[in-house]
Coordinates of C-alpha atoms and ligand atoms in Angstrom, one line a residue:
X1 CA 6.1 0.6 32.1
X2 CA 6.0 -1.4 34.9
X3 CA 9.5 -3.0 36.5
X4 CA 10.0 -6.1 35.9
X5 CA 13.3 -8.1 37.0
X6 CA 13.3 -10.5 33.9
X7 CA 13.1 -10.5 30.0
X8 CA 13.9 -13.0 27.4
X9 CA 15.8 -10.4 25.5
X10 CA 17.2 -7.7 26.0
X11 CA 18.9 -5.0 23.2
X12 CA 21.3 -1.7 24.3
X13 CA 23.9 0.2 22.8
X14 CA 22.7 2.4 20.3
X15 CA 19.7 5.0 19.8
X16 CA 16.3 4.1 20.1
X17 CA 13.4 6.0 18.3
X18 CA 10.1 4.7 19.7
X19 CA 8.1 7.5 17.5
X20 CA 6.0 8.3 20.1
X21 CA 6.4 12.3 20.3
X22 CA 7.4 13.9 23.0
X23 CA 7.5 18.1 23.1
X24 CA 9.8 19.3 20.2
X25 CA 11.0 15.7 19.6
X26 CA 9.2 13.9 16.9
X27 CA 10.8 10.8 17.3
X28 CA 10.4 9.8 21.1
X29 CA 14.1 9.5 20.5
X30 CA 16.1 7.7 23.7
X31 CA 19.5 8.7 22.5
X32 CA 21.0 5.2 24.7
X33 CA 17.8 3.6 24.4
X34 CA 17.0 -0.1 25.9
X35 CA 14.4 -2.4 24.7
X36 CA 13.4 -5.5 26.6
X37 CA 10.8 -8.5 24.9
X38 CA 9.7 -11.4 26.5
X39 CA 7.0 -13.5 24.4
X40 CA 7.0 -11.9 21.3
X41 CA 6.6 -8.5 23.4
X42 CA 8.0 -5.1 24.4
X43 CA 8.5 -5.5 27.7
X44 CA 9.8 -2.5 28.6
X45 CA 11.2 0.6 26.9
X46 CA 13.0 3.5 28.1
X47 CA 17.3 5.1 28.8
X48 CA 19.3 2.1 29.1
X49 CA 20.1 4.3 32.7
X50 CA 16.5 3.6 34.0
X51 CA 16.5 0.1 33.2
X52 CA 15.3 -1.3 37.2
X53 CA 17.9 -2.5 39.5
X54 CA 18.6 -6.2 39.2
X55 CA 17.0 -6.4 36.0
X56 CA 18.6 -9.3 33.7
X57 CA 17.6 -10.8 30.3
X58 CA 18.6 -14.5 28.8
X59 CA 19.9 -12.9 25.8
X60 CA 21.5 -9.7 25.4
X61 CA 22.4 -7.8 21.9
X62 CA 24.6 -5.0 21.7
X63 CA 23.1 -2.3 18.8
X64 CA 26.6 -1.5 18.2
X65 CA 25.2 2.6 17.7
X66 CA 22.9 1.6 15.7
X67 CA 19.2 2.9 15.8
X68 CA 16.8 0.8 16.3
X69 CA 13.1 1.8 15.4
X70 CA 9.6 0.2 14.5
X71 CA 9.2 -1.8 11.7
X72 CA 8.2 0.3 8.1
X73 CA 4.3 -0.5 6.8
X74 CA 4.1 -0.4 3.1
X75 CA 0.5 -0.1 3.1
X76 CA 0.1 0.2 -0.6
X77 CA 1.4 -2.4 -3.4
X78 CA 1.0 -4.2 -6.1
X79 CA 3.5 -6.5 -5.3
X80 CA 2.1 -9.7 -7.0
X81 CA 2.6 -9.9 -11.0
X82 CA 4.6 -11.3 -13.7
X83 CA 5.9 -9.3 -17.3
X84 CA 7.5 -6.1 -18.0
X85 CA 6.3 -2.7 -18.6
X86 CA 10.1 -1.7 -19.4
X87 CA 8.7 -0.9 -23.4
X88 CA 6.2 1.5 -22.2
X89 CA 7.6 3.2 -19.9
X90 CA 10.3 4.3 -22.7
X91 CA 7.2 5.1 -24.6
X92 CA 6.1 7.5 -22.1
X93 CA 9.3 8.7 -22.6
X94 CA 8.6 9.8 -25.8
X95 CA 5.1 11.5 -25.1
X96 CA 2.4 9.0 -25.0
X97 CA 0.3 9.3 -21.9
X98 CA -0.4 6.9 -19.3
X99 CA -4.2 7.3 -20.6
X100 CA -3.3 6.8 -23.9
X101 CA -1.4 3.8 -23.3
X102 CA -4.3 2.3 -21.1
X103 CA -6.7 3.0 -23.8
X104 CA -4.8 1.4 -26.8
X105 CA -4.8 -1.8 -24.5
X106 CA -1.6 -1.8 -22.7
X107 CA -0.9 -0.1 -19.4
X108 CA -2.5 -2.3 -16.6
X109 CA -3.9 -4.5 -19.3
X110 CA -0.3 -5.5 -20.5
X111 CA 0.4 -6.6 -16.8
X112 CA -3.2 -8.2 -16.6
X113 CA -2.0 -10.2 -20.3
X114 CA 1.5 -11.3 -18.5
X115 CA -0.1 -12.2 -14.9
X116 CA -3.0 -14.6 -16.4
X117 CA 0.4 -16.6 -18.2
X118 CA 1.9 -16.9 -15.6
X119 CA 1.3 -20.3 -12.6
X120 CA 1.7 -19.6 -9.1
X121 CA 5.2 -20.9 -8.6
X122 CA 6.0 -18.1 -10.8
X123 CA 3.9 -15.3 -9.5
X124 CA 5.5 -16.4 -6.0
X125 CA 9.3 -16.5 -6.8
X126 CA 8.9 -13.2 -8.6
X127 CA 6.6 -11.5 -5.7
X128 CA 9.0 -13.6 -3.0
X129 CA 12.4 -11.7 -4.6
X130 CA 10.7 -8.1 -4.1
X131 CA 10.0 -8.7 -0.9
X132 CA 12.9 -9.8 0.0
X133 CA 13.9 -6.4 -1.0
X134 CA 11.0 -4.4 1.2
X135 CA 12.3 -6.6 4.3
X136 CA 15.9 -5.2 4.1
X137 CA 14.6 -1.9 3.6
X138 CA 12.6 -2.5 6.7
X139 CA 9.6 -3.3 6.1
X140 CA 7.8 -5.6 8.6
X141 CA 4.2 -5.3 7.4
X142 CA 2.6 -5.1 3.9
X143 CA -0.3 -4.8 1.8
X144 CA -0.4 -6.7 -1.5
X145 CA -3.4 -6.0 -3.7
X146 CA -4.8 -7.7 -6.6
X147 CA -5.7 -6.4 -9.7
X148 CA -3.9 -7.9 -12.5
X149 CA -6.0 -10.9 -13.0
X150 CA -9.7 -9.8 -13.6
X151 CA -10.3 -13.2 -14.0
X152 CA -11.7 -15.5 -11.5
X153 CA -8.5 -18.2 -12.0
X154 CA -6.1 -14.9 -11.6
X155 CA -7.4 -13.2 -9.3
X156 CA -7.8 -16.0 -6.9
X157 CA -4.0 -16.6 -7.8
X158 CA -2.7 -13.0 -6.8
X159 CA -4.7 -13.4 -4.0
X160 CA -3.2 -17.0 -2.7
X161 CA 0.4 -16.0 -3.5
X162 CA 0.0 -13.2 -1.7
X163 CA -1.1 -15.3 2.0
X164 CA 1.6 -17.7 1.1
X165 CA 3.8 -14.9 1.5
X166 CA 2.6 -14.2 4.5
X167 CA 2.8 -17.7 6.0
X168 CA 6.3 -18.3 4.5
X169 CA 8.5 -15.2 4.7
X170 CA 8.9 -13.3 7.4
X171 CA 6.2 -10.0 7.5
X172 CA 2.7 -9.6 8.1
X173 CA 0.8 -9.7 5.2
X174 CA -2.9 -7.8 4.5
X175 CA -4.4 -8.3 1.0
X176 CA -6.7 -6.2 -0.6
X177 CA -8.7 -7.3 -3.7
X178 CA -8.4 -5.1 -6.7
X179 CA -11.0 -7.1 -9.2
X180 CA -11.6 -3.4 -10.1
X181 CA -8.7 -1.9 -11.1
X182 CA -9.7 -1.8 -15.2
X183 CA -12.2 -3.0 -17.1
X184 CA -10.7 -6.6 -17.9
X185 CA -10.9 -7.0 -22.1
X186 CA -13.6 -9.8 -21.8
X187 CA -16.4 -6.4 -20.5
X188 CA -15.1 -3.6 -22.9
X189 CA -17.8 -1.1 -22.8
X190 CA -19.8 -3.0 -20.0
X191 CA -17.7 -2.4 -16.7
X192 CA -21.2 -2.2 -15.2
X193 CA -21.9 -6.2 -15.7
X194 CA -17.9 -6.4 -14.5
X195 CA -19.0 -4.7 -11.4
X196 CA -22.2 -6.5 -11.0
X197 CA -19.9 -10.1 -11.1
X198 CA -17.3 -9.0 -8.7
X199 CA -20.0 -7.7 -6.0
X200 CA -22.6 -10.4 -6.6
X201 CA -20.3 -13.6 -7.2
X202 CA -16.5 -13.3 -7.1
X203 CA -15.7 -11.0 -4.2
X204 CA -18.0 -13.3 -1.8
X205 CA -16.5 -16.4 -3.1
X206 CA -12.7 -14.8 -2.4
X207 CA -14.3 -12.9 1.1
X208 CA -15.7 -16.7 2.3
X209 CA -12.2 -18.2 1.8
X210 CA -10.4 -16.1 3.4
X211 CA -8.4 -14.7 0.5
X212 CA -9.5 -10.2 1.2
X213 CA -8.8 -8.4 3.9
X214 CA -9.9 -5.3 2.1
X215 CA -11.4 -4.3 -1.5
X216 CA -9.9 -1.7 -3.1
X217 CA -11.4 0.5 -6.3
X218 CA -9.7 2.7 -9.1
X219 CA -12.1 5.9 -9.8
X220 CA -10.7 7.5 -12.8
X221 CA -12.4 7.7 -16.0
X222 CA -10.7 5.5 -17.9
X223 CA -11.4 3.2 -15.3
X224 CA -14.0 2.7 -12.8
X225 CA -16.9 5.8 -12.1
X226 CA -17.6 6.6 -8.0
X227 CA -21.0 4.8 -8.9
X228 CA -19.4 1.5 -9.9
X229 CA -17.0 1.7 -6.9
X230 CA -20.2 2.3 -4.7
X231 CA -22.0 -1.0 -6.1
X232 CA -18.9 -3.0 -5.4
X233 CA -18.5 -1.3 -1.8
X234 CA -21.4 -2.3 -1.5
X235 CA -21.0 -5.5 -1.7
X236 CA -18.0 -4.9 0.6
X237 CA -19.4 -3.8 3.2
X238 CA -22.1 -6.9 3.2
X239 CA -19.4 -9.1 4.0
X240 CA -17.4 -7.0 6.5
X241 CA -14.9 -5.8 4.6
X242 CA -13.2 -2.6 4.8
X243 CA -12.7 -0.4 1.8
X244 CA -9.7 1.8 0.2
X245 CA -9.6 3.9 -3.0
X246 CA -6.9 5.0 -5.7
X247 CA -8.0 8.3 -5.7
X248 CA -7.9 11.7 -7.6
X249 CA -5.0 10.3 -9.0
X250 CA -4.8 11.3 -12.5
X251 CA -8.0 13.4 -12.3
X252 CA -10.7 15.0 -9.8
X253 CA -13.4 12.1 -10.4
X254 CA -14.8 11.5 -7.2
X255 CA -13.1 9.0 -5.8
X256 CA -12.2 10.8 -2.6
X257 CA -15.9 10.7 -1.9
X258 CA -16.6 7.5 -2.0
X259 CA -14.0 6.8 0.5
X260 CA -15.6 9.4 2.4
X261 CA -18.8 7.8 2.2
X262 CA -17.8 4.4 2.9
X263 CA -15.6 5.5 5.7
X264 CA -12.6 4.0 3.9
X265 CA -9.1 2.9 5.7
X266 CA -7.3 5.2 2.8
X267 CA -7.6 7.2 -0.4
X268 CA -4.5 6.7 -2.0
X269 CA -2.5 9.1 -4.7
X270 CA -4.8 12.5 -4.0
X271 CA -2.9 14.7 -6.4
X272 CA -6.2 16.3 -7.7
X273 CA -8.5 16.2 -4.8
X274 CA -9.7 19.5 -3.6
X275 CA -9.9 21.0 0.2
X276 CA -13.3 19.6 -0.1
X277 CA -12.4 16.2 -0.4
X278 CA -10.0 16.4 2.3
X279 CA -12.6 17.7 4.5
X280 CA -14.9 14.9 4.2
X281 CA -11.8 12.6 4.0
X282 CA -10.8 14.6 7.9
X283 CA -14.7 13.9 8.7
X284 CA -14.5 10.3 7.9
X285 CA -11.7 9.2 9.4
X286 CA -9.6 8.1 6.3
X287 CA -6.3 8.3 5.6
X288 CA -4.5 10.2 3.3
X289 CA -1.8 7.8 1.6
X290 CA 0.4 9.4 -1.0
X291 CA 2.8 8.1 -3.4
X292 CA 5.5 9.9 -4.6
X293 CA 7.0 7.2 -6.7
X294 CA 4.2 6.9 -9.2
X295 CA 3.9 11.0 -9.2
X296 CA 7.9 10.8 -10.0
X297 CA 7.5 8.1 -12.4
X298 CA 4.3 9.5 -14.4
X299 CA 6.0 13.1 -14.6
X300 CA 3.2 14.4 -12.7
X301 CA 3.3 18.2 -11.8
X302 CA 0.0 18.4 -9.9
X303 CA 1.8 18.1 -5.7
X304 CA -1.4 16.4 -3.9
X305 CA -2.8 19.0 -1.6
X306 CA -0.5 19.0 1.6
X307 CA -1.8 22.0 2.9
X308 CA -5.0 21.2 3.3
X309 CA -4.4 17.7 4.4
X310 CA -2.3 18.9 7.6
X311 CA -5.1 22.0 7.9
X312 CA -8.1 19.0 8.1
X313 CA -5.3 17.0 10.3
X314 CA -5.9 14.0 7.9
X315 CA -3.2 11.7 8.4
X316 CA -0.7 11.1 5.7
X317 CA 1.1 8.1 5.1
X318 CA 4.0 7.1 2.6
X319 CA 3.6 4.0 0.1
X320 CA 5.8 2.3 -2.2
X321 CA 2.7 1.8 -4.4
X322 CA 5.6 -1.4 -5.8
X323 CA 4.0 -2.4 -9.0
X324 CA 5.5 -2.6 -13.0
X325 CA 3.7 0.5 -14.5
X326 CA 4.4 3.4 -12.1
X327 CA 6.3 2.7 -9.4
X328 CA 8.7 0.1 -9.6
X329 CA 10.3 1.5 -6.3
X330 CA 10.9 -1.3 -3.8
X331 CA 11.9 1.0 -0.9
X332 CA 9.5 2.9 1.6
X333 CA 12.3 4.9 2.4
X334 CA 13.2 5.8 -1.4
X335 CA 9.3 6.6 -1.2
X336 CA 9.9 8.7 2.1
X337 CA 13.1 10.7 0.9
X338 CA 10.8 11.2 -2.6
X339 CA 8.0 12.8 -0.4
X340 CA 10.6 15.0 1.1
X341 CA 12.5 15.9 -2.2
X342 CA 9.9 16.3 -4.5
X343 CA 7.0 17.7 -2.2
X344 CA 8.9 19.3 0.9
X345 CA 7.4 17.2 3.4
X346 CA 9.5 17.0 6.7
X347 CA 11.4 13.8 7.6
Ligands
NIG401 O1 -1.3 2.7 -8.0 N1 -3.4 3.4 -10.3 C1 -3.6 2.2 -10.5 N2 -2.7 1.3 -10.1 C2 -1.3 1.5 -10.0 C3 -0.7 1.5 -11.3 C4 -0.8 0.1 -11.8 C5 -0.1 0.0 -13.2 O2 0.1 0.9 -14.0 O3 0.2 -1.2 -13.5 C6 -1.0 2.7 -9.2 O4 -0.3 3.7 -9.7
FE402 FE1 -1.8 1.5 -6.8

């Protein structure tokens, strides 16, 4: 980077990791690292040693040995909803399935019954509080999907309460709108009409103000088929919007595919895709985001295919996936060390 004589701020003293890689070092690690911002900027990076004669900075902080490193993404959560899923999970203790569950009405639906209850001061003070907790753990920028509304009031709730975070607390905020997650209990055995609402009426009414920054899909078979995700990506892509996918989670049902197809930013979970998928997911530019909480938390066996994924060179990213039912984790770097423990990925 260029010299400059002057920053507004300047911070020394401790290790910087700038994750850029550089030969054998995965971390683009300056091991006395100096870090200069002036407008909201990096400046200038490099060893506090190389730091241009006569340079000086209004403020100065001391990193006391501590590293300092980019801000985490936690690109995948649910983070928006009200009720407990404490009962079932102590049911799944005992042997009943996360399908099961779903079927007989509970599962997501339970969330969906708790969310519609609850007003927006509510939803807020409840989202605000695990936030809070992402922020300390690093976190700088998240995604917040809907998904437990499947109503038009309750999803448009989720949906505000997740941009008021964003204007009030201090992250960056991307929403994604979940309308399909299940089939809300109003269109038991007609998720088709569901579809045909949320890609017709209520994601262009969210889309036009301003409420979706992406729409997101579950293909499984208890819940949405790749067909239904492609009418409502449809749709989607109409407006502009980019697309993601819960994935091959539970099952191999296609979902991978579709985010293929619709050239999505991520298919998330992945546990059952095949090298296949992950080819067309390598050829389409999508990436691979994994999350080891809900695998931990649904006793899953099935390890998503790593393998392949870093054969393809798809890239992989770690998620909290934060939500009541699988993965009430509210640290990306719990998530990271999972991905390492449970799956052997490197640090
Ligand atoms: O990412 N898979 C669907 N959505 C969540 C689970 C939501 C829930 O069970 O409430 C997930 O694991
Ligand atoms: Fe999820």
């Amino acid at each position: 980077m260029s010299a400059l004589p002057y920053a507004e701020a300047l911070w020394l003293g401790g290790p910087i990791a700038t994750l850029a890689p550089a030969g054998d070092d995965p971390w683009g690690l300056l091991p006395d690292g100096a870090i200069a911002v002036s407008d909201g900027r990096i400046v200038w990076v490099g060893a506090a040693s190389e730091l241009p004669g006569g340079f000086t900075a209004a403020e100065v902080h001391d990193l006391g040995g501590r590293w300092l490193l980019p801000g985490l993404i936690d690109c995948h959560t649910h983070l928006v909803w009200a009720g407990s899923r404490v009962e079932e999970y102590e049911r799944r203790l005992a042997g009943a399935s996360y399908e099961d569950i779903a079927r007989a009405g509970g599962g997501i639906l339970a969330t969906v019954q708790a969310t519609r209850a609850a007003d927006a001061g509510a939803l807020y003070a409840a989202a605000a509080a695990r936030l809070a907790d992402l922020c300390a753990d690093g976190v700088t920028t998240v995604e917040i999907k809907s998904g437990y509304g499947l109503d038009v009031g309750t999803e448009r709730r989720q949906l505000e309460v997740a941009r008021r975070l964003g204007q009030e607390q201090p992250v960056n905020v991307y929403t994604s709108f979940l309308g399909a997650h299940v089939v809300p209990p109003e269109y038991s055995g007609r998720a088709g009409l569901w579809i045909a609402f949320l890609a017709d009426e209520l994601l262009p009414m969210l889309a036009a103000d301003g409420l979706v920054d992406a729409v997101d899909a579950y293909c499984e078979p208890f819940a949405y088929t790749p067909s239904h995700c492609e009418t409502l990506f449809a749709a989607a892509r109409a407006l502009g919007l980019p697309v993601r996918v819960h994935a091959e989670q539970r099952s191999r049902s296609g979902g991978a595919r579709v985010a293929a197809r619709f050239a999505a930013l991520s298919a998330d979970h992945l546990e059952y895709a095949d090298e296949s998928d992950i080819a067309a997911l390598a050829a389409a530019g999508t990436v691979a985001v994994l999350l080891p909480g809900a695998f931990l938390m649904l006793g899953e066996r099935q390890v998503p295919p790593l393998a392949a994924l870093r054969r393809h060179g798809v890239p992989i990213a770690l998620a909290s996936d934060l939500n009541p039912g699988t993965s009430p984790l509210r640290s990306p770097r719990l998530a990271a060390a999972l991905g390492c423990q449970l799956w052997g990925l490197t640090p």
